[in-house]
Short mmCIF file of C-alpha atoms in Angstrom, two decimals:
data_model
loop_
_atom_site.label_atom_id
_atom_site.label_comp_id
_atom_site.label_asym_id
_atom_site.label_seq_id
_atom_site.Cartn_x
_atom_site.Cartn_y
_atom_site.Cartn_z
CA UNK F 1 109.88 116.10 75.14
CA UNK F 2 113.34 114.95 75.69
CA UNK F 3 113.47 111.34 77.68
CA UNK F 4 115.00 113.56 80.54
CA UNK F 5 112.68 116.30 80.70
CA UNK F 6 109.73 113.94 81.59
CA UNK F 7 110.56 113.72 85.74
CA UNK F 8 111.22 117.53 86.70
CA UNK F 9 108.23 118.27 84.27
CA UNK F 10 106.30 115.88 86.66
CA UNK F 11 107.80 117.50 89.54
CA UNK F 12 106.83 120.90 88.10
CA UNK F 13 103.07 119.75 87.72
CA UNK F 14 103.00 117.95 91.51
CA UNK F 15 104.22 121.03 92.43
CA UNK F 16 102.09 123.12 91.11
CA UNK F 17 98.49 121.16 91.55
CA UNK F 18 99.51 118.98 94.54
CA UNK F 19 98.69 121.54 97.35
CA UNK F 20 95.52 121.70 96.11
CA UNK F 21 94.60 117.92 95.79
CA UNK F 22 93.84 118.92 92.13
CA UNK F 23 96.52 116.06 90.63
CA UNK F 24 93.71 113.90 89.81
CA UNK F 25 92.24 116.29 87.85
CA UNK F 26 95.18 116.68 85.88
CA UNK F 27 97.07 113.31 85.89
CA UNK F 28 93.97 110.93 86.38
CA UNK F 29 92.93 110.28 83.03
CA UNK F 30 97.11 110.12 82.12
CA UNK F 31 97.07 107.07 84.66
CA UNK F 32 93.85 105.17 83.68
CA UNK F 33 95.18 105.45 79.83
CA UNK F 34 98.42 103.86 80.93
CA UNK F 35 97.29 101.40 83.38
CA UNK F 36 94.57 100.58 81.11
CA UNK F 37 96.78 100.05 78.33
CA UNK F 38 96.11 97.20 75.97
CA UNK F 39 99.17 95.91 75.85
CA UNK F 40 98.49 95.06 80.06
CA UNK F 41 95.45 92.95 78.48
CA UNK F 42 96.81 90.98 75.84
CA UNK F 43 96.05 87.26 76.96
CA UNK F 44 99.44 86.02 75.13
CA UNK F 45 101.30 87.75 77.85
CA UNK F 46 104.61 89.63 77.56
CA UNK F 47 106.01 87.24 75.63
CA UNK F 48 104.51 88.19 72.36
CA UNK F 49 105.69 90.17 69.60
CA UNK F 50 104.84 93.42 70.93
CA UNK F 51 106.89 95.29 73.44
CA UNK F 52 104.78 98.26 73.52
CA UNK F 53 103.63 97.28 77.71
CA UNK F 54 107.50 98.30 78.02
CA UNK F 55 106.51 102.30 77.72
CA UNK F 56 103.48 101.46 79.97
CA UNK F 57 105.86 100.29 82.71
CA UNK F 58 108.41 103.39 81.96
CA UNK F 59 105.45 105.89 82.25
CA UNK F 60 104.25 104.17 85.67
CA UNK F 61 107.45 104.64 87.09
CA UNK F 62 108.47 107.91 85.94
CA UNK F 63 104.59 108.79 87.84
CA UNK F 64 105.34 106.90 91.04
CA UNK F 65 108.86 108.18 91.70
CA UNK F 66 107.00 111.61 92.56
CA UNK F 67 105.72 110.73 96.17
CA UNK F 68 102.53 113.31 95.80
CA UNK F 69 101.69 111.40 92.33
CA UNK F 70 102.23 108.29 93.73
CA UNK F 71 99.65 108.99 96.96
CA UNK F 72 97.04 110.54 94.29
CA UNK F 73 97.04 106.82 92.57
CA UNK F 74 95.63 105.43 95.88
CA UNK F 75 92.80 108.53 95.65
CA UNK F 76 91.61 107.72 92.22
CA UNK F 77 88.17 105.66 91.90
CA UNK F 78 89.52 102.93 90.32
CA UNK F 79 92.09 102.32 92.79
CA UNK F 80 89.57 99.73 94.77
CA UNK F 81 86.78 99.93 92.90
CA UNK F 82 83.36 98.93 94.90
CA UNK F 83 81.93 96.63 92.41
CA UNK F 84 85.31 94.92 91.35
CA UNK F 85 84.40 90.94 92.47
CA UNK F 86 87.43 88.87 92.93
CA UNK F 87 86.94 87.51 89.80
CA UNK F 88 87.41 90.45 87.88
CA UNK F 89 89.70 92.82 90.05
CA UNK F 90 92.69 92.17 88.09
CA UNK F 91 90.61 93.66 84.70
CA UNK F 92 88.98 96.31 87.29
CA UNK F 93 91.33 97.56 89.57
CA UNK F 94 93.99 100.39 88.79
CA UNK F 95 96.87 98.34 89.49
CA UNK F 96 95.36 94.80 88.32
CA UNK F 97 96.20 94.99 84.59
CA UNK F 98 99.77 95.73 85.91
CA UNK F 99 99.79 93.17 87.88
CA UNK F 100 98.69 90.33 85.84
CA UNK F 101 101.82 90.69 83.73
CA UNK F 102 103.42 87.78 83.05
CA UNK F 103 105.76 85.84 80.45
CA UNK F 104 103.25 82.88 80.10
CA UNK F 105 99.52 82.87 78.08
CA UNK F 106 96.88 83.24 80.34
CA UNK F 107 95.51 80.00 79.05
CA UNK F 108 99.38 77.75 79.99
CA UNK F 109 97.75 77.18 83.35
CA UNK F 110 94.43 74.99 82.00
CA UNK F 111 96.59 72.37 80.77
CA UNK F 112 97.00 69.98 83.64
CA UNK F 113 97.27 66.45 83.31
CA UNK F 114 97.10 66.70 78.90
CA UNK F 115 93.16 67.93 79.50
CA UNK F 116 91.49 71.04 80.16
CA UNK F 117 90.02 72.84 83.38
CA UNK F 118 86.37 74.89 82.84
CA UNK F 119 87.01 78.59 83.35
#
């Protein structure tokens, strides 16, 4: 599928199954694969050698500029789920891999002072 083919097809399909609250159905298991991505997970952050998190981000956003896909994100279970702790929310949660993106190792932010911090 050409690159800009990808937003009227996703109009076509929120079209099509939107009415009938059947989105999640069809896009639901498209959203936890991307926001669920490994490349979200890696604990070197965004700053490694692989860019692939870039296509994650491009596929999120080509979703969410569809208002009716964008609403049926805050439907899914995983949006809040119930036994997500705030400990593990960001690893839990539908947005929390997303958000946890950064440009720094998740490990920069134990060295304080030249020693470590327990987990």
């Amino acid at each position: 599928m050409d690159p800009t083919e990808v937003v009227p097809f996703l109009q076509d399909l929120a079209c099509r199954f939107g009415a009938d609250d059947e989105l999640e159905t069809v896009l639901g298991s498209v959203v936890d694969q991307l926001l669920f991505h490994e490349s979200l997970m890696r604990p070197e952050g965004i700053g490694g050698s692989d860019s692939s998190w870039r296509s994650v981000i491009n596929g999120v956003e080509a979703l969410v500029s569809i208002k009716s896909i964008a609403l049926m994100f805050t439907r899914l279970p995983q949006w809040s789920p119930p036994n997500a702790t705030a400990a593990t929310f960001e690893r839990q949660s539908l947005m929390g891999p997303l958000c946890r993106l950064g440009v720094f190792s998740r490990e920069w932010v134990r060295f304080l002072s030249g020693s470590w911090l327990p987990d």
